[in-house]
Amino acid sequence: MREPTDPAEPLQASDAVASIDPSATSEAVPVVEAAAPQGFGALTRRGILSTAGAALAGGALLLRGARAEAQPASPSRPEAPKRASYAGAPPGMPHRDYQPVVVPNGTTLPWKLVDGVKVFHLVAEEVEHEFAPGLKALCWGYNGQVHGPTIEVVEGDRVRFYVTNRLSAPTTVHWHGILLPSGMDGVGGLNQKPIDPGETFRYEFTFRQSGMGMYHSHHDEMTQIAMGMVGLIVIHPRHPTGPKVDKDFALMLHEWRIDAGTRRPNPNEMTDFNMLTLNAKAFPATAPLVVRKGERVRIRLGNLGPMDHHPIHLHGYHFRVTETDAGRIPESAQWPETTVLVPVGSTRTVEFVADVPGDWAMHCHMTHHVMNQMGHAFPNVIGMKPGGLDAKVRKLLPGYMTMGQAGMGDMGEMGMPVPENSIPMSGGEGKHGYITMGGMFTVLKVREHTNGQEDPGWYENPPGTQATTATAAELQRDGIEVPKPS
Ligand SMILES: [Cu+2]
């Protein structure tokens, strides 16, 4: 294993063997020096043990450690490590050792390989971010994005993260849920000095787990998390168990307070958040999850919002909860659900086979979390008949209109004048009219024919499978009497 370098040692670009764009197709997988034999990722540890050690140049150290675990140590061998060691495991490569995740509305952080270590660079900086058409805000994120790009690695990967601070305030990065040395844990003041504006810090460790983690600032958390400084970490298993999935989506849940007409999230908010997002987008700006009928789908959900748990509900399917932030749940302990609660500071992963075509809603089931910039000071006027009230009030307040007698559903499409840079209560157009939801809402689009990437448009329901107005003949046939309005 390469020794950690001096923090002052600059990154040598010439050391790089290959730069990796994780979104590249399988043809683009670069050849890496001293790469392990193809198919290494598919071998089990038992398989490795029964393989001639000499053939596994890159895995020699792993072999030694693993064999020492299985056999009593002899004087001619070094002492076996007490815990599983990945030393010498070759870096996991996209399309060989793992199928890259899909990050709707987001990206995956590129990396390069330097002497067998995956080297990443995060730049903490202010970012102008568009939550949905009509609403932009100055947030804090990483590498020009809110949230930061998803970090994707393989169990056993040695990684080096350079973190450059281009904010006006000190920051740190904490690797949430990740097993690592204390000095790399990123809590400002406790584990390290905060990274001052203009400074670059180095974090280095080996991922010795699989599952899903997250990263976020651990300095002035209330401000920096509320401003958006969070991201996802996907750690693919070195030896996967369970059925292989065809689509692997990663979504970060978050909440914000952005008052209508303002240009920055308000980090002082304690309870009353009014923007709820998936990968920092509010419906109708959330990209749909597009899959082909029959594909096995995994959806990873992380929640680093300030205060709220999110019960994420998927229509049309029963899924299995297969992972928490501490790793894969044994198959015998996985449970079926249609809603999974994702608590603050946690990740949950679900899997299912997408065998029914259609447009299927997926959303937080807390009703206030599917409304954008809703005000909570509205009087309850459900069922109220304003009569001549509006005309009277308009003498004092021109343009006044009593709203909400039939609920909030119509407000988004009324075309009412709204404050600049705001999307109050808006939802989005659907195939059959206005979808009265915003915020933490997206659509799973399952199709017989799709390239699996581009939005295929709205689903055309086959004849006889579409809810429609009941005819008088149908009502009569089935003996249904509709009460007359009183
Ligand atoms: Cu919610």
XYZ file of C-alpha atoms and ligand atoms in Angstrom:
487
model
C 0.000 0.000 0.000
C 1.307 3.404 -0.874
C 2.099 5.453 2.198
C 0.025 8.593 2.685
C 1.849 11.475 1.107
C 2.958 14.612 2.842
C 0.033 17.052 3.015
C 2.262 19.689 1.482
C 3.142 17.504 -1.462
C 1.383 18.901 -4.513
C -0.677 16.634 -6.716
C 1.418 15.601 -9.693
C -0.783 15.573 -12.729
C 1.902 13.559 -14.510
C 1.378 10.734 -12.005
C -2.043 10.125 -13.395
C -2.384 6.936 -15.330
C -5.894 7.579 -16.506
C -8.664 10.056 -15.938
C -12.031 8.474 -15.442
C -15.341 9.808 -16.556
C -17.694 7.448 -14.741
C -20.487 8.155 -17.199
C -18.434 6.784 -20.068
C -19.612 3.637 -21.766
C -17.923 0.290 -21.392
C -15.865 0.808 -24.542
C -14.198 3.743 -22.843
C -12.810 1.852 -19.854
C -9.141 2.723 -19.793
C -6.443 0.152 -19.283
C -4.775 0.593 -15.937
C -1.199 -0.280 -15.171
C -0.754 -3.518 -13.224
C -4.462 -4.103 -13.405
C -5.741 -7.294 -11.869
C -6.907 -9.998 -14.240
C -10.303 -9.338 -15.815
C -13.118 -10.779 -13.819
C -11.463 -10.225 -10.469
C -14.573 -8.447 -9.287
C -16.665 -11.517 -9.907
C -14.489 -13.835 -7.835
C -15.405 -14.598 -4.274
C -12.809 -14.591 -1.543
C -13.012 -18.380 -1.488
C -12.373 -18.329 -5.229
C -9.322 -16.167 -4.753
C -7.972 -18.514 -2.113
C -8.143 -21.430 -4.474
C -6.402 -19.498 -7.227
C -2.656 -19.523 -7.664
C -1.335 -16.467 -5.865
C 1.292 -15.711 -8.454
C -1.341 -14.996 -11.050
C -2.775 -12.173 -8.961
C -0.019 -9.637 -8.985
C -2.242 -6.783 -7.931
C -4.043 -8.875 -5.358
C -1.002 -10.419 -3.722
C -1.321 -8.493 -0.484
C -5.021 -9.208 -0.259
C -4.295 -12.854 -0.824
C -1.692 -12.921 1.889
C -4.008 -11.229 4.375
C -6.976 -13.387 3.501
C -5.022 -16.642 3.615
C -3.482 -15.695 6.926
C -6.980 -15.230 8.280
C -7.964 -18.682 7.160
C -4.860 -20.454 8.450
C -2.832 -20.196 11.658
C 0.022 -17.735 11.283
C 3.392 -19.354 10.860
C 6.728 -17.730 11.739
C 7.573 -17.392 8.042
C 4.559 -15.189 7.399
C 3.865 -11.707 8.709
C 1.250 -11.370 11.419
C -2.258 -11.485 9.978
C -4.388 -8.395 10.318
C -7.163 -8.759 12.872
C -9.753 -7.199 10.543
C -10.431 -7.622 6.880
C -7.869 -5.779 4.831
C -8.204 -4.616 1.261
C -4.549 -3.727 0.917
C -3.481 -4.496 -2.596
C -7.000 -4.826 -3.968
C -7.027 -3.287 -7.438
C -9.035 -0.079 -7.868
C -12.627 -0.822 -8.853
C -13.292 0.099 -12.466
C -16.611 1.229 -13.977
C -18.370 -1.328 -16.202
C -15.963 -4.011 -14.982
C -16.371 -4.007 -11.214
C -19.576 -1.979 -11.055
C -22.437 -0.548 -13.055
C -22.290 3.250 -12.567
C -25.217 4.899 -10.825
C -27.631 7.275 -12.539
C -27.909 10.638 -10.783
C -31.042 12.415 -12.088
C -30.371 16.147 -12.442
C -26.851 15.552 -11.161
C -23.424 14.186 -11.973
C -20.757 11.842 -10.651
C -17.403 13.197 -9.498
C -14.577 12.370 -11.943
C -11.343 10.884 -10.590
C -7.936 9.840 -11.747
C -5.721 6.997 -10.749
C -2.331 7.850 -9.245
C -0.223 4.855 -8.171
C -3.325 2.801 -7.530
C -5.067 5.530 -5.500
C -8.264 7.143 -6.751
C -7.755 10.901 -6.550
C -10.754 13.231 -6.343
C -10.972 17.010 -6.049
C -13.863 18.807 -4.365
C -14.098 22.589 -4.525
C -16.437 24.158 -1.977
C -17.906 27.298 -3.512
C -20.927 29.521 -3.975
C -23.183 28.357 -6.777
C -26.150 30.007 -8.427
C -28.611 27.156 -8.554
C -31.947 26.852 -10.344
C -34.438 24.836 -8.283
C -37.112 25.027 -10.984
C -37.931 27.481 -13.762
C -38.683 30.745 -11.999
C -36.582 30.162 -8.928
C -32.847 30.590 -8.642
C -30.846 31.113 -5.485
C -27.260 31.619 -4.416
C -26.403 28.395 -2.615
C -23.202 26.778 -1.424
C -22.119 23.553 -3.057
C -19.175 21.763 -4.614
C -17.602 21.943 -8.073
C -20.174 24.400 -9.394
C -23.070 22.171 -8.403
C -25.785 21.915 -5.792
C -25.675 19.412 -4.355
C -22.095 18.271 -4.774
C -21.457 15.551 -7.378
C -22.004 11.938 -6.307
C -18.836 10.112 -5.279
C -18.749 6.556 -6.599
C -16.183 3.982 -5.467
C -15.739 0.262 -4.872
C -15.213 -1.397 -1.497
C -11.473 -1.669 -0.942
C -10.594 1.409 -3.016
C -7.831 3.601 -1.616
C -8.953 7.212 -2.126
C -7.465 10.672 -1.771
C -9.795 13.656 -1.642
C -8.403 17.153 -2.095
C -10.838 19.732 -0.764
C -10.329 23.335 -1.830
C -12.291 26.027 -0.008
C -13.429 28.885 -2.231
C -16.130 30.052 0.168
C -15.927 33.174 2.292
C -16.097 31.032 5.448
C -14.071 28.097 6.822
C -15.408 24.621 6.077
C -14.606 20.901 6.412
C -15.855 17.722 4.766
C -17.217 14.905 6.900
C -17.587 11.461 5.267
C -20.909 10.522 6.765
C -21.364 6.862 7.685
C -17.901 5.954 6.404
C -15.503 3.807 8.449
C -12.165 5.605 8.505
C -9.354 6.886 10.749
C -10.445 9.512 13.267
C -8.193 12.179 11.791
C -9.995 11.915 8.445
C -13.510 12.249 9.885
C -13.775 15.953 9.168
C -15.417 17.433 12.260
C -14.014 20.956 12.493
C -12.119 21.501 15.743
C -12.422 17.860 16.820
C -10.638 15.981 14.041
C -8.935 18.755 12.133
C -8.500 22.471 11.742
C -11.229 24.006 9.608
C -10.193 24.582 6.005
C -9.824 28.332 5.712
C -10.873 30.196 2.570
C -8.213 29.644 -0.078
C -6.772 26.510 1.546
C -6.757 22.949 0.205
C -6.832 19.961 2.564
C -6.130 16.320 1.825
C -8.180 13.401 3.113
C -6.985 9.863 2.477
C -8.398 6.505 3.488
C -9.587 3.120 2.236
C -13.269 2.345 1.806
C -13.679 -0.870 3.790
C -17.444 -1.235 3.533
C -20.101 -1.194 0.863
C -23.433 0.577 0.708
C -24.246 4.230 0.667
C -22.721 7.102 2.570
C -22.931 10.834 2.224
C -20.608 13.797 2.609
C -21.285 17.201 4.081
C -19.691 20.162 5.771
C -19.110 19.597 9.471
C -18.244 23.201 10.266
C -21.062 25.659 11.017
C -23.356 22.814 9.970
C -26.564 24.774 10.440
C -25.488 27.319 7.843
C -23.534 25.152 5.459
C -25.947 22.215 5.255
C -28.898 24.593 4.912
C -27.015 26.271 2.043
C -26.688 22.926 0.248
C -23.223 21.556 1.083
C -24.072 17.864 0.928
C -23.501 14.986 -1.482
C -23.926 11.237 -1.913
C -21.284 8.497 -1.716
C -22.018 5.178 -3.400
C -19.701 2.312 -2.422
C -20.202 -0.716 -4.629
C -19.467 -4.078 -3.023
C -16.265 -5.843 -4.047
C -18.224 -9.081 -4.200
C -21.874 -8.241 -4.842
C -24.641 -10.364 -3.391
C -28.279 -10.320 -4.430
C -29.665 -9.956 -7.928
C -27.828 -7.666 -10.327
C -29.768 -4.484 -11.043
C -30.139 -2.865 -14.459
C -30.748 0.688 -13.230
C -29.237 2.159 -10.103
C -30.566 5.630 -9.233
C -29.159 7.917 -6.532
C -31.288 10.699 -5.039
C -30.526 13.198 -2.278
C -33.497 14.542 -0.330
C -33.175 18.070 1.014
C -35.189 20.970 2.357
C -34.668 24.686 2.213
C -36.152 27.977 3.346
C -36.227 30.401 0.467
C -38.622 33.269 0.988
C -40.408 34.495 -2.114
C -38.486 37.281 -3.767
C -35.211 36.511 -1.973
C -32.014 35.194 -3.505
C -30.529 33.022 -0.770
C -31.651 30.089 1.356
C -32.230 31.181 4.953
C -30.047 29.018 7.204
C -31.659 30.406 10.374
C -34.921 28.615 9.679
C -35.626 26.016 12.350
C -38.839 24.265 11.337
C -40.662 25.955 8.493
C -39.012 24.816 5.271
C -40.739 25.749 2.038
C -38.625 24.148 -0.694
C -38.380 20.360 -0.746
C -36.106 18.829 -3.347
C -34.811 15.652 -4.985
C -31.207 16.153 -6.107
C -31.809 19.866 -5.454
C -34.687 20.129 -7.935
C -38.348 20.760 -7.148
C -41.086 19.275 -9.319
C -41.757 20.059 -12.152
C -37.992 20.367 -12.619
C -37.157 16.881 -11.276
C -35.937 14.564 -14.033
C -38.022 11.381 -14.340
C -36.550 7.968 -13.582
C -36.685 6.226 -16.973
C -36.545 2.429 -17.117
C -37.390 -0.323 -19.566
C -40.125 -2.773 -18.651
C -38.690 -5.789 -16.861
C -35.552 -4.087 -15.597
C -34.535 -4.560 -11.995
C -34.328 -1.110 -10.441
C -32.476 0.135 -7.388
C -33.270 3.550 -5.927
C -30.877 4.945 -3.327
C -32.204 7.703 -1.102
C -30.117 9.886 1.193
C -31.392 12.568 3.546
C -29.173 15.356 4.826
C -31.938 17.942 5.111
C -31.789 19.992 8.294
C -34.839 18.765 10.167
C -37.337 16.513 8.429
C -37.671 12.803 7.819
C -39.193 11.922 4.473
C -41.547 8.973 3.893
C -40.883 8.319 0.207
C -43.763 6.535 -1.466
C -43.640 4.801 -4.854
C -46.825 4.044 -6.768
C -47.452 0.875 -8.748
C -44.921 -1.393 -7.049
C -43.982 -3.172 -3.896
C -40.288 -2.755 -3.291
C -37.830 -4.381 -0.915
C -35.766 -2.274 1.444
C -32.339 -3.751 0.712
C -29.827 -1.366 2.300
C -29.435 1.091 5.116
C -26.482 3.397 5.584
C -24.643 0.590 7.345
C -24.807 -1.762 4.380
C -26.875 -4.469 2.755
C -29.727 -6.064 4.672
C -29.577 -9.890 4.521
C -32.218 -11.179 2.143
C -34.036 -12.976 4.959
C -34.421 -9.656 6.788
C -35.436 -7.436 3.862
C -39.003 -6.282 4.091
C -41.609 -5.304 1.507
C -42.957 -1.761 1.471
C -44.522 0.886 -0.699
C -43.212 3.707 1.492
C -39.765 3.943 3.019
C -38.979 6.445 5.748
C -35.635 8.132 5.205
C -34.674 9.750 8.510
C -32.415 12.805 8.704
C -28.806 11.683 8.462
C -29.688 8.308 6.930
C -29.739 6.469 3.648
C -32.174 3.809 2.505
C -32.069 1.721 -0.671
C -34.999 -0.053 -2.303
C -35.177 -2.536 -5.185
C -37.923 -3.915 -7.377
C -38.566 -5.292 -10.857
C -40.274 -2.677 -13.043
C -42.705 -5.055 -14.736
C -45.723 -2.746 -15.156
C -45.463 0.039 -17.747
C -46.832 3.443 -16.884
C -46.149 6.797 -15.284
C -45.759 6.166 -11.580
C -45.535 8.931 -9.006
C -42.751 8.817 -6.455
C -42.879 11.450 -3.760
C -42.583 12.336 -0.111
C -45.899 11.564 1.517
C -45.811 14.512 3.897
C -48.301 16.703 2.094
C -46.485 19.936 2.861
C -43.378 18.486 1.244
C -44.973 18.413 -2.195
C -45.801 22.118 -2.213
C -43.322 24.789 -3.257
C -42.898 27.906 -1.133
C -46.226 27.459 0.571
C -47.130 30.042 3.151
C -48.407 28.801 6.468
C -50.206 32.013 7.454
C -53.221 31.304 5.262
C -56.634 31.303 6.977
C -58.593 28.080 6.514
C -61.359 29.053 4.077
C -62.203 25.563 2.779
C -65.924 25.581 1.833
C -66.307 29.313 2.393
C -68.579 31.220 -0.017
C -67.101 34.691 -0.346
C -70.260 36.189 -1.902
C -69.817 39.936 -2.181
C -66.776 39.961 0.093
C -64.245 40.183 -2.726
C -65.904 43.263 -4.249
C -65.958 44.999 -0.866
C -62.335 44.236 -0.103
C -61.261 45.264 -3.606
C -62.303 48.825 -2.814
C -59.519 48.816 -0.242
C -57.152 46.313 -1.868
C -57.382 46.415 -5.685
C -56.998 42.958 -7.182
C -57.985 41.152 -3.969
C -59.319 37.633 -4.420
C -60.341 35.179 -1.706
C -58.401 31.971 -2.305
C -58.409 28.439 -1.061
C -62.147 27.720 -0.757
C -61.556 24.491 -2.642
C -58.104 23.905 -1.239
C -54.749 24.818 -2.719
C -54.787 22.570 -5.769
C -55.683 25.211 -8.330
C -53.406 27.929 -7.157
C -50.385 26.949 -9.174
C -52.164 27.303 -12.506
C -54.208 30.417 -11.794
C -51.530 32.532 -13.363
C -51.718 34.896 -10.419
C -48.965 37.443 -10.209
C -46.312 36.024 -7.863
C -43.287 37.667 -6.316
C -40.214 37.793 -8.473
C -37.961 34.709 -8.260
C -40.540 32.459 -6.660
C -42.676 29.432 -7.551
C -45.369 29.511 -4.874
C -47.507 26.385 -4.673
C -46.750 25.443 -8.244
C -46.969 21.940 -9.626
C -46.636 20.970 -13.257
C -48.529 20.051 -16.386
C -49.336 16.380 -16.822
C -50.919 14.416 -19.657
C -54.375 14.706 -18.117
C -54.172 18.211 -16.697
C -52.386 19.983 -13.940
C -50.458 17.890 -11.394
C -51.122 19.622 -8.090
C -47.835 18.616 -6.544
C -44.448 20.266 -6.443
C -41.337 19.877 -4.371
C -40.258 16.351 -3.467
C -42.063 14.666 -6.358
C -40.873 12.842 -9.442
C -42.137 10.250 -11.907
C -40.926 6.703 -12.549
C -41.505 6.124 -16.272
C -41.593 2.439 -17.203
C -41.817 1.677 -20.925
C -41.687 -1.326 -23.250
C -39.506 0.638 -25.621
C -37.070 3.255 -24.430
C -33.398 3.968 -24.646
C -33.575 4.120 -20.877
C -32.284 7.675 -20.719
C -34.366 10.323 -22.436
C -37.734 11.349 -21.079
C -40.168 9.275 -23.174
C -43.051 11.719 -22.620
C -46.348 10.753 -21.031
C -47.653 7.208 -20.906
C -50.471 6.241 -23.242
C -52.731 3.980 -21.191
C -54.108 1.029 -23.191
C -57.878 1.160 -23.902
C -59.926 0.024 -20.928
C -57.179 0.808 -18.400
C -57.880 4.508 -17.927
C -60.111 6.078 -15.265
C -62.731 8.252 -16.998
C -66.102 9.866 -16.382
C -68.785 7.251 -15.678
C -71.654 7.275 -18.174
C -75.321 7.389 -17.167
C -75.726 3.928 -18.736
C -72.958 2.501 -16.569
C -74.457 4.023 -13.436
C -77.863 2.627 -14.276
C -76.444 -0.813 -15.119
C -74.709 -1.062 -11.775
C -77.493 0.466 -9.701
C -75.520 3.490 -8.539
C -77.545 6.517 -7.502
C -75.601 9.758 -7.379
C -76.896 12.066 -4.636
C -78.269 15.345 -5.979
C -76.424 18.458 -4.816
C -78.286 20.030 -1.883
Cu -40.858 14.940 3.112
